[in-house]
Amino acid sequence: MGNQMGCRPWSDLPLDILNLIIRRLPTNIDQIHFRLVCKNWHLAELPGYESNIPWLLSFHWHFDLGDDMAQLISFHIPSRSNRCQITKNMVEEELELYGAEICASKYGWLLLQKSDKAYFYNPFSRKAIKLPNMDIDFNRATFSSSPISPDCICFAIQSSKSSDKIRFSICSPGNLEWCTIEVDGFNKAVEDVVYSNGNFYCIFSGGILGAFCVASCNWSMLTCMEPIIEMQVWSRSSFVESNGELLLVFCSTNFHVYRFDWPEMGWIEIHKLGNQALFLGSLWKELGFNHPIFSSYEFNRTEQVYPL
């Protein structure tokens, strides 16, 4: 009995051994699959990859030569200027997702919309979570936290130049229906929405900002109704929450970044981001760290790129 050795499961391999193994795998895809085996193996470090920089995902559906439907996923790793692709044939559970559009991406999950249907989808695990059918034709949508978290809330908003009403819908995975609220609007198109500290912040054309409080289901305007003049002639804005701050980015001939100033309840233009980077839009742009230099990575015109 004393000479018998106990058997440990493969999932209990020490982290230093996991790191040695993952460095010897030939491709990024193999490394991704290695980390998906179990929670312990997920702790292995991706070689040469900075963990605080998100991967960018390009995702679309296509048919292969055998007329089987498949999904083509491209990952771009900014810190390594590296790009790799995964092509997977769709399983039966994924066929319903074909043709869906990506509304938002966070925490490794995509929020998908197809007609009045909405889903969460994880391209790594291929897990899908169906939400109740939508009862509004929304302009923008996002979510607060990982869909597998008990406090996840999905938020959709409908507002346009042709309507004097704003409609909000909120829902959590597992709910049987969306809760929809209608308030007086102001004939402005909503351009983007972000979540921060219990509120969904909505940016409208011209830099007009409003907030929807989840706890009270209350809607309030944070800026005056007059648009910021400099913003009126620019293209659609990108709205970002970063380190608790709300940032608004416009692009004309150059990038312009505004930070929302809470004491003044207005936008202030800033020229440096400090020790951070922003990842914006479907044609992704990277905004520099300690200097106002902006770099861009352009993808195929049919591709939409999302930070994960």
CSV table of C-alpha atoms in Angstrom, one decimal:
chain,number,residue,atom,x,y,z
A,1,MET,CA,0.0,0.0,0.0
A,2,GLY,CA,2.8,2.4,0.9
A,3,ASN,CA,4.3,2.1,-2.6
A,4,GLN,CA,1.1,3.0,-4.4
A,5,MET,CA,1.0,6.4,-6.0
A,6,GLY,CA,-2.1,8.4,-6.1
A,7,CYS,CA,-3.5,9.4,-9.5
A,8,ARG,CA,-4.4,13.1,-10.1
A,9,PRO,CA,-6.7,14.2,-12.9
A,10,TRP,CA,-5.2,16.0,-15.9
A,11,SER,CA,-7.2,19.1,-14.9
A,12,ASP,CA,-4.9,19.4,-11.8
A,13,LEU,CA,-1.7,19.9,-13.8
A,14,PRO,CA,0.5,22.6,-12.2
A,15,LEU,CA,0.3,26.0,-13.8
A,16,ASP,CA,4.0,26.1,-14.7
A,17,ILE,CA,3.6,22.8,-16.6
A,18,LEU,CA,0.5,24.2,-18.4
A,19,ASN,CA,2.5,27.2,-19.5
A,20,LEU,CA,5.3,25.0,-20.8
A,21,ILE,CA,2.8,23.0,-22.8
A,22,ILE,CA,1.0,25.9,-24.3
A,23,ARG,CA,4.2,27.5,-25.5
A,24,ARG,CA,4.9,24.4,-27.6
A,25,LEU,CA,1.6,24.5,-29.4
A,26,PRO,CA,2.1,25.6,-33.0
A,27,THR,CA,-0.8,27.9,-33.6
A,28,ASN,CA,-3.0,30.5,-31.8
A,29,ILE,CA,-6.0,28.3,-32.5
A,30,ASP,CA,-4.4,25.4,-30.7
A,31,GLN,CA,-3.6,27.6,-27.8
A,32,ILE,CA,-7.2,28.9,-27.6
A,33,HIS,CA,-8.5,25.3,-27.7
A,34,PHE,CA,-6.0,24.3,-25.0
A,35,ARG,CA,-7.3,27.0,-22.6
A,36,LEU,CA,-10.9,25.9,-23.2
A,37,VAL,CA,-10.4,22.4,-21.9
A,38,CYS,CA,-11.3,23.3,-18.3
A,39,LYS,CA,-11.1,26.2,-15.8
A,40,ASN,CA,-7.6,25.3,-14.5
A,41,TRP,CA,-6.2,25.1,-18.0
A,42,HIS,CA,-7.7,28.4,-18.8
A,43,LEU,CA,-5.2,29.9,-16.4
A,44,ALA,CA,-2.3,29.1,-18.8
A,45,GLU,CA,-0.8,32.2,-20.3
A,46,LEU,CA,-0.9,32.8,-24.0
A,47,PRO,CA,2.7,33.3,-25.2
A,48,GLY,CA,3.6,36.8,-26.2
A,49,TYR,CA,0.1,38.1,-25.6
A,50,GLU,CA,-0.7,41.1,-23.3
A,51,SER,CA,-3.7,40.1,-21.2
A,52,ASN,CA,-5.0,43.6,-20.8
A,53,ILE,CA,-5.5,44.2,-24.6
A,54,PRO,CA,-8.7,42.7,-26.0
A,55,TRP,CA,-8.8,40.5,-29.0
A,56,LEU,CA,-10.8,41.7,-32.0
A,57,LEU,CA,-13.3,39.4,-33.6
A,58,SER,CA,-14.6,39.4,-37.2
A,59,PHE,CA,-17.6,37.0,-37.5
A,60,HIS,CA,-19.7,36.0,-40.4
A,61,TRP,CA,-21.6,33.1,-41.9
A,62,HIS,CA,-20.9,31.4,-45.2
A,63,PHE,CA,-21.5,28.2,-47.1
A,64,ASP,CA,-18.6,25.8,-47.8
A,65,LEU,CA,-18.1,23.9,-51.0
A,66,GLY,CA,-20.4,21.1,-49.8
A,67,ASP,CA,-23.3,23.6,-49.3
A,68,ASP,CA,-22.9,23.1,-45.5
A,69,MET,CA,-23.5,26.2,-43.5
A,70,ALA,CA,-20.4,27.3,-41.5
A,71,GLN,CA,-19.2,30.2,-39.4
A,72,LEU,CA,-15.9,32.0,-40.2
A,73,ILE,CA,-14.3,33.6,-37.2
A,74,SER,CA,-11.2,35.8,-37.5
A,75,PHE,CA,-9.2,36.9,-34.4
A,76,HIS,CA,-6.9,39.8,-34.6
A,77,ILE,CA,-4.4,40.2,-31.7
A,78,PRO,CA,-3.3,43.9,-31.7
A,79,SER,CA,-0.2,43.6,-29.6
A,80,ARG,CA,1.2,41.0,-32.0
A,81,SER,CA,-0.1,42.2,-35.3
A,82,ASN,CA,-1.3,38.7,-35.7
A,83,ARG,CA,-4.5,37.4,-37.3
A,84,CYS,CA,-5.9,33.8,-37.3
A,85,GLN,CA,-9.0,32.3,-38.6
A,86,ILE,CA,-11.3,29.5,-37.4
A,87,THR,CA,-13.9,27.9,-39.7
A,88,LYS,CA,-16.5,25.7,-38.0
A,89,ASN,CA,-19.4,23.9,-39.5
A,90,MET,CA,-22.6,24.9,-37.7
A,91,VAL,CA,-24.3,22.4,-35.4
A,92,GLU,CA,-28.0,22.1,-35.4
A,93,GLU,CA,-28.5,24.4,-32.4
A,94,GLU,CA,-26.7,27.2,-34.3
A,95,LEU,CA,-28.7,27.1,-37.5
A,96,GLU,CA,-31.3,29.4,-36.0
A,97,LEU,CA,-28.6,32.1,-35.6
A,98,TYR,CA,-27.8,32.2,-39.3
A,99,GLY,CA,-28.0,35.8,-40.6
A,100,ALA,CA,-28.2,37.4,-37.2
A,101,GLU,CA,-26.5,40.8,-36.8
A,102,ILE,CA,-24.1,41.6,-33.9
A,103,CYS,CA,-25.5,44.4,-31.7
A,104,ALA,CA,-22.9,44.4,-28.9
A,105,SER,CA,-19.9,42.4,-27.7
A,106,LYS,CA,-18.5,42.0,-24.2
A,107,TYR,CA,-17.0,39.4,-21.9
A,108,GLY,CA,-16.4,37.0,-24.8
A,109,TRP,CA,-20.1,37.1,-25.7
A,110,LEU,CA,-22.0,38.5,-28.7
A,111,LEU,CA,-25.5,40.0,-28.5
A,112,LEU,CA,-27.2,38.9,-31.7
A,113,GLN,CA,-30.5,40.2,-33.3
A,114,LYS,CA,-32.5,38.6,-36.1
A,115,SER,CA,-35.8,40.2,-36.9
A,116,ASP,CA,-37.7,40.2,-33.5
A,117,LYS,CA,-35.4,37.5,-32.0
A,118,ALA,CA,-32.4,38.1,-29.8
A,119,TYR,CA,-29.7,35.8,-28.6
A,120,PHE,CA,-26.5,35.7,-26.6
A,121,TYR,CA,-23.8,33.7,-28.3
A,122,ASN,CA,-20.3,32.7,-27.3
A,123,PRO,CA,-18.1,32.0,-30.4
A,124,PHE,CA,-15.5,30.2,-28.2
A,125,SER,CA,-17.8,27.7,-26.4
A,126,ARG,CA,-20.6,27.9,-29.1
A,127,LYS,CA,-23.1,28.3,-26.3
A,128,ALA,CA,-26.3,30.2,-27.2
A,129,ILE,CA,-28.8,31.8,-24.8
A,130,LYS,CA,-32.2,32.7,-26.4
A,131,LEU,CA,-33.9,35.8,-25.1
A,132,PRO,CA,-37.7,36.5,-25.4
A,133,ASN,CA,-38.8,38.0,-28.7
A,134,MET,CA,-38.5,41.7,-29.0
A,135,ASP,CA,-41.5,44.0,-29.0
A,136,ILE,CA,-39.7,47.1,-30.4
A,137,ASP,CA,-37.7,47.8,-33.5
A,138,PHE,CA,-34.7,49.1,-31.6
A,139,ASN,CA,-31.8,51.3,-32.8
A,140,ARG,CA,-29.1,50.3,-30.3
A,141,ALA,CA,-28.7,47.5,-27.7
A,142,THR,CA,-26.1,46.4,-25.1
A,143,PHE,CA,-25.8,44.4,-21.9
A,144,SER,CA,-24.4,45.0,-18.4
A,145,SER,CA,-22.4,41.9,-17.6
A,146,SER,CA,-21.7,38.3,-18.7
A,147,PRO,CA,-25.0,36.6,-19.7
A,148,ILE,CA,-24.2,33.7,-17.3
A,149,SER,CA,-24.0,36.2,-14.4
A,150,PRO,CA,-27.1,36.5,-12.3
A,151,ASP,CA,-27.1,40.3,-12.6
A,152,CYS,CA,-26.9,40.5,-16.4
A,153,ILE,CA,-29.4,43.0,-17.9
A,154,CYS,CA,-29.9,43.5,-21.7
A,155,PHE,CA,-31.0,46.9,-22.8
A,156,ALA,CA,-32.5,48.1,-26.1
A,157,ILE,CA,-33.6,51.6,-27.1
A,158,GLN,CA,-35.7,53.0,-30.0
A,159,SER,CA,-35.4,56.7,-30.9
A,160,SER,CA,-35.4,58.4,-34.3
A,161,LYS,CA,-35.7,61.7,-36.0
A,162,SER,CA,-39.2,60.9,-37.1
A,163,SER,CA,-40.6,60.1,-33.7
A,164,ASP,CA,-41.2,62.2,-30.6
A,165,LYS,CA,-41.2,59.1,-28.4
A,166,ILE,CA,-38.4,57.1,-26.9
A,167,ARG,CA,-38.9,53.4,-26.0
A,168,PHE,CA,-36.7,51.3,-23.8
A,169,SER,CA,-36.8,47.5,-23.3
A,170,ILE,CA,-34.9,45.6,-20.6
A,171,CYS,CA,-34.6,41.9,-20.1
A,172,SER,CA,-32.4,39.3,-18.3
A,173,PRO,CA,-31.6,35.8,-19.5
A,174,GLY,CA,-34.4,33.5,-18.2
A,175,ASN,CA,-37.1,36.2,-18.3
A,176,LEU,CA,-40.2,35.3,-20.3
A,177,GLU,CA,-40.7,38.8,-21.8
A,178,TRP,CA,-39.1,42.2,-22.2
A,179,CYS,CA,-40.2,45.1,-20.0
A,180,THR,CA,-40.9,48.1,-22.3
A,181,ILE,CA,-41.2,51.7,-21.2
A,182,GLU,CA,-42.1,54.7,-23.3
A,183,VAL,CA,-41.2,58.3,-22.6
A,184,ASP,CA,-41.4,61.7,-24.4
A,185,GLY,CA,-38.7,62.1,-26.9
A,186,PHE,CA,-37.2,64.9,-29.0
A,187,ASN,CA,-36.9,63.6,-32.6
A,188,LYS,CA,-33.2,62.7,-32.3
A,189,ALA,CA,-31.6,59.5,-33.4
A,190,VAL,CA,-29.8,57.5,-30.7
A,191,GLU,CA,-26.2,56.7,-31.8
A,192,ASP,CA,-24.8,54.5,-29.1
A,193,VAL,CA,-25.4,53.2,-25.6
A,194,VAL,CA,-23.0,52.0,-22.8
A,195,TYR,CA,-23.5,50.6,-19.3
A,196,SER,CA,-21.8,51.9,-16.2
A,197,ASN,CA,-22.6,51.7,-12.5
A,198,GLY,CA,-26.2,50.7,-12.7
A,199,ASN,CA,-27.1,53.1,-15.6
A,200,PHE,CA,-27.4,52.7,-19.4
A,201,TYR,CA,-26.1,55.9,-20.9
A,202,CYS,CA,-27.5,56.8,-24.3
A,203,ILE,CA,-25.8,59.3,-26.7
A,204,PHE,CA,-27.9,61.1,-29.4
A,205,SER,CA,-26.8,63.1,-32.4
A,206,GLY,CA,-25.0,66.2,-31.5
A,207,GLY,CA,-23.7,64.9,-28.2
A,208,ILE,CA,-27.0,65.0,-26.3
A,209,LEU,CA,-26.8,62.5,-23.4
A,210,GLY,CA,-29.4,60.7,-21.3
A,211,ALA,CA,-29.4,58.0,-18.7
A,212,PHE,CA,-31.7,55.1,-17.8
A,213,CYS,CA,-31.4,54.0,-14.2
A,214,VAL,CA,-31.9,50.2,-13.9
A,215,ALA,CA,-32.9,50.3,-10.2
A,216,SER,CA,-35.7,52.9,-10.6
A,217,CYS,CA,-36.5,52.4,-14.3
A,218,ASN,CA,-36.1,56.2,-14.5
A,219,TRP,CA,-35.0,58.2,-17.5
A,220,SER,CA,-33.3,61.5,-17.2
A,221,MET,CA,-31.5,63.9,-19.5
A,222,LEU,CA,-28.0,64.9,-18.5
A,223,THR,CA,-27.2,67.6,-21.0
A,224,CYS,CA,-29.2,70.4,-22.5
A,225,MET,CA,-31.2,69.7,-25.7
A,226,GLU,CA,-29.0,71.9,-27.8
A,227,PRO,CA,-26.4,69.8,-29.7
A,228,ILE,CA,-22.7,70.7,-29.5
A,229,ILE,CA,-22.0,72.7,-32.6
A,230,GLU,CA,-18.7,71.0,-33.5
A,231,MET,CA,-20.4,67.6,-33.4
A,232,GLN,CA,-23.3,68.3,-35.8
A,233,VAL,CA,-21.3,68.0,-39.0
A,234,TRP,CA,-19.3,64.9,-38.1
A,235,SER,CA,-20.1,61.3,-38.7
A,236,ARG,CA,-21.7,58.9,-36.2
A,237,SER,CA,-20.0,59.0,-32.8
A,238,SER,CA,-18.4,56.2,-30.8
A,239,PHE,CA,-19.5,56.2,-27.1
A,240,VAL,CA,-17.2,54.4,-24.6
A,241,GLU,CA,-17.1,53.8,-20.9
A,242,SER,CA,-13.5,53.7,-19.7
A,243,ASN,CA,-12.4,53.5,-16.0
A,244,GLY,CA,-15.7,54.9,-14.9
A,245,GLU,CA,-15.6,57.8,-17.3
A,246,LEU,CA,-17.8,58.5,-20.3
A,247,LEU,CA,-15.9,59.3,-23.5
A,248,LEU,CA,-17.3,60.4,-26.8
A,249,VAL,CA,-15.2,60.0,-30.0
A,250,PHE,CA,-15.9,61.7,-33.3
A,251,CYS,CA,-13.8,61.5,-36.5
A,252,SER,CA,-13.6,64.2,-39.2
A,253,THR,CA,-10.2,64.8,-40.7
A,254,ASN,CA,-8.9,64.0,-37.2
A,255,PHE,CA,-10.2,62.2,-34.1
A,256,HIS,CA,-11.8,64.3,-31.4
A,257,VAL,CA,-12.3,62.9,-27.9
A,258,TYR,CA,-14.7,64.4,-25.3
A,259,ARG,CA,-15.0,63.4,-21.7
A,260,PHE,CA,-18.3,64.0,-19.8
A,261,ASP,CA,-17.7,66.4,-16.9
A,262,TRP,CA,-20.1,65.6,-14.1
A,263,PRO,CA,-19.7,68.9,-12.1
A,264,GLU,CA,-20.4,70.9,-15.3
A,265,MET,CA,-22.8,68.4,-16.8
A,266,GLY,CA,-21.2,68.8,-20.2
A,267,TRP,CA,-18.6,67.6,-22.6
A,268,ILE,CA,-14.9,68.7,-22.4
A,269,GLU,CA,-12.5,67.9,-25.2
A,270,ILE,CA,-9.4,66.0,-24.1
A,271,HIS,CA,-6.2,65.5,-26.0
A,272,LYS,CA,-4.5,62.6,-24.1
A,273,LEU,CA,-5.9,59.4,-22.9
A,274,GLY,CA,-3.4,58.6,-20.2
A,275,ASN,CA,-2.2,55.0,-19.9
A,276,GLN,CA,-5.1,53.5,-21.8
A,277,ALA,CA,-6.3,52.6,-25.3
A,278,LEU,CA,-9.8,52.6,-26.8
A,279,PHE,CA,-11.1,50.1,-29.3
A,280,LEU,CA,-13.9,51.5,-31.4
A,281,GLY,CA,-16.4,50.6,-34.0
A,282,SER,CA,-16.9,48.0,-36.7
A,283,LEU,CA,-14.1,49.5,-38.8
A,284,TRP,CA,-11.8,49.3,-35.8
A,285,LYS,CA,-9.5,52.1,-34.7
A,286,GLU,CA,-7.0,52.0,-31.9
A,287,LEU,CA,-6.5,55.2,-30.0
A,288,GLY,CA,-3.0,55.7,-28.6
A,289,PHE,CA,-1.8,55.5,-25.0
A,290,ASN,CA,0.0,58.6,-23.6
A,291,HIS,CA,-0.2,60.6,-26.8
A,292,PRO,CA,-2.9,61.8,-29.1
A,293,ILE,CA,-1.7,59.5,-31.9
A,294,PHE,CA,-4.3,57.2,-33.4
A,295,SER,CA,-3.6,54.1,-35.4
A,296,SER,CA,-6.1,52.1,-37.5
A,297,TYR,CA,-6.5,48.6,-38.8
A,298,GLU,CA,-8.9,48.2,-41.7
A,299,PHE,CA,-10.5,44.9,-42.5
A,300,ASN,CA,-12.5,43.7,-45.5
A,301,ARG,CA,-15.4,46.0,-46.2
A,302,THR,CA,-17.8,43.2,-45.6
A,303,GLU,CA,-16.4,42.4,-42.2
A,304,GLN,CA,-17.5,43.9,-38.9
A,305,VAL,CA,-14.9,43.8,-36.1
A,306,TYR,CA,-15.8,43.7,-32.4
A,307,PRO,CA,-13.5,43.8,-29.3
A,308,LEU,CA,-14.0,40.8,-27.0
